[in-house]
Amino acid sequence: MSERTDRVGGLNATGFLRVLAVDDEPPALDELAYHLRADPRVARLHTAGDATEALRVLRDGDVDVVFLDIRMPGLDGMELARVLRRFARPPAIVFVTAYDDGAVDAFDLGATDYVRKPVRAERLAESLRRVIGSRVVPSHPAAMARAEEDPTIPIELAGTTRMLPRSAVRWVEAQGDYARLHTADGSHLVRVSLATLAERWADAGFVRIHRSYLVQLKLIAELRLVNSGYVVVIDGAELPVSRRHTRELKDKLVRAAKQDWNR
């Protein structure tokens, strides 16, 4: 384990951060540590080669943010993040990984950022900016509730990760092992199955209308009978409703209308 102590303190008055970097591959950990040490916002840097060592560091002192690999032997990064969430004062989590298939799980866990390897100095600098922004803003209960109600989804655009709020998604289309998220101004492909999103987003008002489509119920403008069956209309787009989902969808639309009428 290494530690940088040339500047004192953490996020407190100075805005400098106490950082823990965790990766089981020494070359990857060395590269990550090199870039973090070079950033003037990092006051203190610890490194760990696995989750056990990381927990030992966290036991011995406060850390503001953990830069965490996902695929590690023993307790992996996702499992360690779940442990950290139970801390009385949990550190921010930034996942650093060579894979993109954990992005949705990462942000379900409340991760501040998701960085793809090989790491770049400017990309880590952006992560640190996000961490500082998330830590210095007062944790007002209403603001925290809104963040939990409207989580963000990481979208890769030409090498840049854009944080898309779930509320911006109008409907979702299955494309093999991927899902295409349709918004008012375009669409974005993410590596997660439609079935997974249907399960996770059910409480947010998303309903399955077809094996290939998941829609935001409140945005349905019409349910229309056509020659081939029913379609729903969202933002002018007609999306098919399968026979097995038609009855359930009608019931949900009627219940939603009654709730709006009684408000």
Tab-separated table of C-alpha atoms in Angstrom:
chain	number	residue	atom	x	y	z
A	1	MET	CA	0.000	0.000	0.000
A	2	SER	CA	1.274	3.513	-0.780
A	3	GLU	CA	0.187	6.851	0.585
A	4	ARG	CA	0.792	10.402	-0.470
A	5	THR	CA	0.886	12.879	2.425
A	6	ASP	CA	2.545	15.999	0.997
A	7	ARG	CA	-0.693	17.940	1.466
A	8	VAL	CA	-2.726	17.664	4.614
A	9	GLY	CA	-6.429	17.137	5.003
A	10	GLY	CA	-9.284	16.081	2.782
A	11	LEU	CA	-12.239	17.738	1.133
A	12	ASN	CA	-12.917	19.974	4.128
A	13	ALA	CA	-11.744	23.602	3.944
A	14	THR	CA	-9.273	23.234	1.071
A	15	GLY	CA	-11.352	21.174	-1.341
A	16	PHE	CA	-8.575	18.566	-1.614
A	17	LEU	CA	-9.565	14.920	-1.647
A	18	ARG	CA	-8.520	11.809	0.209
A	19	VAL	CA	-8.514	9.067	-2.410
A	20	LEU	CA	-8.291	5.277	-2.395
A	21	ALA	CA	-7.463	3.437	-5.653
A	22	VAL	CA	-8.248	-0.300	-5.801
A	23	ASP	CA	-7.155	-2.682	-8.574
A	24	ASP	CA	-5.802	-6.238	-8.469
A	25	GLU	CA	-3.558	-5.693	-11.511
A	26	PRO	CA	-0.354	-3.855	-10.478
A	27	PRO	CA	0.279	-2.133	-13.848
A	28	ALA	CA	-3.286	-0.818	-13.961
A	29	LEU	CA	-3.086	0.311	-10.323
A	30	ASP	CA	0.248	2.049	-10.928
A	31	GLU	CA	-1.146	3.918	-13.932
A	32	LEU	CA	-4.254	4.979	-12.033
A	33	ALA	CA	-2.181	6.099	-9.050
A	34	TYR	CA	0.193	8.035	-11.317
A	35	HIS	CA	-2.623	10.104	-12.805
A	36	LEU	CA	-4.310	10.677	-9.450
A	37	ARG	CA	-1.057	11.800	-7.799
A	38	ALA	CA	-0.566	14.331	-10.592
A	39	ASP	CA	-3.903	16.027	-9.886
A	40	PRO	CA	-3.628	18.972	-7.449
A	41	ARG	CA	-7.020	18.206	-5.931
A	42	VAL	CA	-5.744	14.927	-4.458
A	43	ALA	CA	-4.421	15.530	-0.964
A	44	ARG	CA	-3.772	11.957	0.032
A	45	LEU	CA	-3.669	8.775	-2.014
A	46	HIS	CA	-3.909	5.200	-0.759
A	47	THR	CA	-3.728	2.157	-3.008
A	48	ALA	CA	-4.984	-1.391	-2.460
A	49	GLY	CA	-4.647	-4.570	-4.484
A	50	ASP	CA	-7.937	-6.156	-3.419
A	51	ALA	CA	-11.101	-5.561	-1.431
A	52	THR	CA	-9.650	-6.885	1.829
A	53	GLU	CA	-6.773	-4.408	1.722
A	54	ALA	CA	-9.174	-1.635	0.720
A	55	LEU	CA	-11.373	-2.294	3.754
A	56	ARG	CA	-8.277	-2.200	5.964
A	57	VAL	CA	-7.438	1.260	4.599
A	58	LEU	CA	-11.001	2.440	5.133
A	59	ARG	CA	-10.981	1.097	8.674
A	60	ASP	CA	-7.868	3.108	9.536
A	61	GLY	CA	-8.949	6.496	8.160
A	62	ASP	CA	-11.504	8.560	6.279
A	63	VAL	CA	-11.584	8.497	2.478
A	64	ASP	CA	-13.601	10.848	0.274
A	65	VAL	CA	-13.631	8.759	-2.911
A	66	VAL	CA	-12.733	5.220	-3.969
A	67	PHE	CA	-11.592	4.575	-7.550
A	68	LEU	CA	-12.560	0.944	-7.892
A	69	ASP	CA	-11.928	-1.819	-10.409
A	70	ILE	CA	-14.895	-4.166	-10.907
A	71	ARG	CA	-13.463	-7.566	-11.840
A	72	MET	CA	-11.240	-8.665	-8.973
A	73	PRO	CA	-10.737	-12.053	-7.288
A	74	GLY	CA	-12.563	-12.606	-4.020
A	75	LEU	CA	-14.867	-9.708	-3.240
A	76	ASP	CA	-15.306	-7.882	-6.557
A	77	GLY	CA	-15.814	-4.180	-7.072
A	78	MET	CA	-19.619	-4.299	-7.144
A	79	GLU	CA	-19.728	-6.298	-3.918
A	80	LEU	CA	-17.272	-3.931	-2.245
A	81	ALA	CA	-19.377	-0.954	-3.353
A	82	ARG	CA	-22.426	-2.517	-1.685
A	83	VAL	CA	-20.424	-2.808	1.525
A	84	LEU	CA	-19.323	0.824	1.286
A	85	ARG	CA	-22.908	2.012	0.862
A	86	ARG	CA	-23.648	0.754	4.368
A	87	PHE	CA	-20.986	2.987	5.931
A	88	ALA	CA	-22.261	5.804	8.142
A	89	ARG	CA	-20.332	8.224	5.900
A	90	PRO	CA	-19.863	6.323	2.620
A	91	PRO	CA	-17.174	7.544	0.222
A	92	ALA	CA	-18.025	8.445	-3.349
A	93	ILE	CA	-17.468	5.576	-5.791
A	94	VAL	CA	-15.869	5.853	-9.224
A	95	PHE	CA	-15.652	2.557	-11.087
A	96	VAL	CA	-12.607	2.130	-13.343
A	97	THR	CA	-12.927	-0.888	-15.621
A	98	ALA	CA	-12.118	-2.278	-19.049
A	99	TYR	CA	-15.736	-3.396	-19.524
A	100	ASP	CA	-18.955	-1.504	-20.229
A	101	ASP	CA	-21.430	-4.193	-19.154
A	102	GLY	CA	-21.479	-3.064	-15.525
A	103	ALA	CA	-22.476	0.541	-16.096
A	104	VAL	CA	-26.160	0.206	-15.222
A	105	ASP	CA	-25.391	-1.825	-12.084
A	106	ALA	CA	-22.777	0.750	-11.113
A	107	PHE	CA	-25.175	3.653	-11.223
A	108	ASP	CA	-27.894	1.653	-9.475
A	109	LEU	CA	-25.353	1.539	-6.645
A	110	GLY	CA	-25.067	5.312	-6.688
A	111	ALA	CA	-21.668	5.543	-8.385
A	112	THR	CA	-20.495	9.061	-9.144
A	113	ASP	CA	-18.768	8.039	-12.360
A	114	TYR	CA	-17.816	5.077	-14.566
A	115	VAL	CA	-14.449	5.310	-16.314
A	116	ARG	CA	-13.256	2.972	-19.039
A	117	LYS	CA	-9.682	1.681	-19.195
A	118	PRO	CA	-7.161	2.634	-20.392
A	119	VAL	CA	-7.509	5.656	-18.137
A	120	ARG	CA	-6.690	9.128	-19.396
A	121	ALA	CA	-5.620	12.028	-17.209
A	122	GLU	CA	-8.346	14.332	-18.535
A	123	ARG	CA	-11.035	11.693	-17.936
A	124	LEU	CA	-9.921	11.194	-14.315
A	125	ALA	CA	-9.850	14.970	-13.882
A	126	GLU	CA	-13.509	15.041	-14.937
A	127	SER	CA	-14.281	12.304	-12.401
A	128	LEU	CA	-12.653	14.298	-9.620
A	129	ARG	CA	-14.672	17.342	-10.641
A	130	ARG	CA	-17.860	15.300	-10.378
A	131	VAL	CA	-16.838	13.916	-7.010
A	132	ILE	CA	-16.162	17.387	-5.614
A	133	GLY	CA	-19.463	18.642	-7.003
A	134	SER	CA	-21.377	15.780	-5.424
A	135	ARG	CA	-19.655	16.100	-2.037
A	136	VAL	CA	-19.703	19.842	-1.439
A	137	VAL	CA	-23.365	20.428	-2.281
A	138	PRO	CA	-25.429	20.249	0.933
A	139	SER	CA	-27.256	16.955	1.263
A	140	HIS	CA	-30.753	18.415	1.541
A	141	PRO	CA	-33.274	15.591	2.055
A	142	ALA	CA	-35.453	16.777	-0.817
A	143	ALA	CA	-32.477	16.931	-3.185
A	144	MET	CA	-31.329	13.477	-2.132
A	145	ALA	CA	-34.837	12.114	-2.665
A	146	ARG	CA	-34.963	13.592	-6.165
A	147	ALA	CA	-31.592	12.035	-7.021
A	148	GLU	CA	-32.799	8.631	-5.858
A	149	GLU	CA	-36.041	8.997	-7.816
A	150	ASP	CA	-34.279	10.019	-11.025
A	151	PRO	CA	-30.986	8.130	-11.333
A	152	THR	CA	-28.624	8.792	-14.210
A	153	ILE	CA	-27.507	6.378	-16.921
A	154	PRO	CA	-23.970	6.633	-18.365
A	155	ILE	CA	-24.004	7.130	-22.137
A	156	GLU	CA	-20.808	6.916	-24.204
A	157	LEU	CA	-20.615	9.527	-26.952
A	158	ALA	CA	-17.389	9.731	-28.992
A	159	GLY	CA	-15.215	8.929	-26.005
A	160	THR	CA	-17.152	11.149	-23.598
A	161	THR	CA	-19.459	9.810	-20.903
A	162	ARG	CA	-22.699	11.760	-20.710
A	163	MET	CA	-24.978	11.325	-17.708
A	164	LEU	CA	-28.539	10.850	-18.952
A	165	PRO	CA	-31.326	11.186	-16.362
A	166	ARG	CA	-33.832	8.345	-16.469
A	167	SER	CA	-36.665	10.882	-16.659
A	168	ALA	CA	-35.401	11.856	-20.134
A	169	VAL	CA	-36.113	8.368	-21.484
A	170	ARG	CA	-39.421	8.197	-23.366
A	171	TRP	CA	-39.312	4.561	-24.448
A	172	VAL	CA	-36.817	1.706	-24.765
A	173	GLU	CA	-36.270	-0.674	-27.667
A	174	ALA	CA	-34.561	-4.062	-27.353
A	175	GLN	CA	-31.602	-4.672	-29.673
A	176	GLY	CA	-30.145	-8.074	-28.817
A	177	ASP	CA	-28.185	-7.851	-25.564
A	178	TYR	CA	-28.448	-4.053	-25.753
A	179	ALA	CA	-31.232	-1.556	-25.246
A	180	ARG	CA	-31.785	1.654	-27.189
A	181	LEU	CA	-33.006	4.505	-24.987
A	182	HIS	CA	-35.181	6.950	-26.925
A	183	THR	CA	-35.312	10.547	-25.693
A	184	ALA	CA	-36.941	13.689	-27.058
A	185	ASP	CA	-33.756	14.594	-28.961
A	186	GLY	CA	-32.355	11.231	-30.097
A	187	SER	CA	-31.493	7.727	-28.959
A	188	HIS	CA	-28.630	6.034	-27.118
A	189	LEU	CA	-27.480	2.412	-27.042
A	190	VAL	CA	-26.553	0.884	-23.673
A	191	ARG	CA	-25.372	-2.617	-22.857
A	192	VAL	CA	-28.230	-3.892	-20.729
A	193	SER	CA	-31.176	-6.126	-21.563
A	194	LEU	CA	-34.732	-4.858	-21.897
A	195	ALA	CA	-35.853	-7.420	-19.297
A	196	THR	CA	-33.404	-5.979	-16.767
A	197	LEU	CA	-34.626	-2.424	-17.331
A	198	ALA	CA	-38.272	-3.545	-17.173
A	199	GLU	CA	-37.656	-5.023	-13.732
A	200	ARG	CA	-35.617	-2.110	-12.380
A	201	TRP	CA	-37.756	0.680	-13.808
A	202	ALA	CA	-41.215	-0.711	-13.050
A	203	ASP	CA	-41.563	1.515	-9.972
A	204	ALA	CA	-40.718	4.552	-12.122
A	205	GLY	CA	-43.742	4.006	-14.365
A	206	PHE	CA	-42.169	2.053	-17.210
A	207	VAL	CA	-44.342	-0.764	-18.560
A	208	ARG	CA	-43.648	-3.601	-20.979
A	209	ILE	CA	-45.920	-3.457	-24.022
A	210	HIS	CA	-44.074	-5.937	-26.238
A	211	ARG	CA	-41.082	-8.246	-26.021
A	212	SER	CA	-39.106	-5.503	-27.750
A	213	TYR	CA	-40.553	-2.351	-26.170
A	214	LEU	CA	-40.688	-0.705	-22.757
A	215	VAL	CA	-42.485	2.634	-22.443
A	216	GLN	CA	-43.148	5.358	-19.912
A	217	LEU	CA	-46.855	4.900	-19.160
A	218	LYS	CA	-47.634	8.575	-18.518
A	219	LEU	CA	-46.276	9.552	-21.946
A	220	ILE	CA	-48.672	7.368	-23.936
A	221	ALA	CA	-50.777	9.758	-25.999
A	222	GLU	CA	-52.960	7.101	-27.658
A	223	LEU	CA	-53.758	3.407	-27.591
A	224	ARG	CA	-55.007	2.718	-31.099
A	225	LEU	CA	-56.478	-0.359	-32.807
A	226	VAL	CA	-54.989	-0.986	-36.243
A	227	ASN	CA	-55.273	-3.905	-38.659
A	228	SER	CA	-52.458	-5.863	-37.049
A	229	GLY	CA	-53.516	-5.168	-33.462
A	230	TYR	CA	-52.958	-2.347	-31.000
A	231	VAL	CA	-50.266	0.322	-31.060
A	232	VAL	CA	-49.399	3.083	-28.608
A	233	VAL	CA	-48.359	6.551	-29.728
A	234	ILE	CA	-45.506	8.350	-27.951
A	235	ASP	CA	-44.019	11.526	-29.432
A	236	GLY	CA	-45.657	10.654	-32.726
A	237	ALA	CA	-44.037	7.211	-32.902
A	238	GLU	CA	-46.306	4.159	-33.166
A	239	LEU	CA	-45.070	1.208	-31.103
A	240	PRO	CA	-46.683	-2.247	-31.291
A	241	VAL	CA	-48.496	-3.747	-28.318
A	242	SER	CA	-48.384	-7.523	-28.187
A	243	ARG	CA	-51.582	-9.457	-27.593
A	244	ARG	CA	-50.370	-10.771	-24.223
A	245	HIS	CA	-49.695	-7.239	-22.944
A	246	THR	CA	-52.835	-5.546	-24.262
A	247	ARG	CA	-55.210	-6.276	-21.366
A	248	GLU	CA	-52.685	-5.339	-18.705
A	249	LEU	CA	-51.800	-2.114	-20.513
A	250	LYS	CA	-55.469	-1.105	-20.807
A	251	ASP	CA	-55.972	-1.719	-17.094
A	252	LYS	CA	-52.930	0.393	-16.205
A	253	LEU	CA	-54.048	3.244	-18.448
A	254	VAL	CA	-57.529	3.232	-16.889
A	255	ARG	CA	-56.103	3.202	-13.342
A	256	ALA	CA	-53.700	6.026	-14.180
A	257	ALA	CA	-56.537	8.111	-15.663
A	258	LYS	CA	-58.683	7.584	-12.566
A	259	GLN	CA	-55.844	8.650	-10.292
A	260	ASP	CA	-55.298	11.824	-12.316
A	261	TRP	CA	-59.045	12.569	-12.316
A	262	ASN	CA	-59.308	12.193	-8.536
A	263	ARG	CA	-56.405	14.522	-7.738
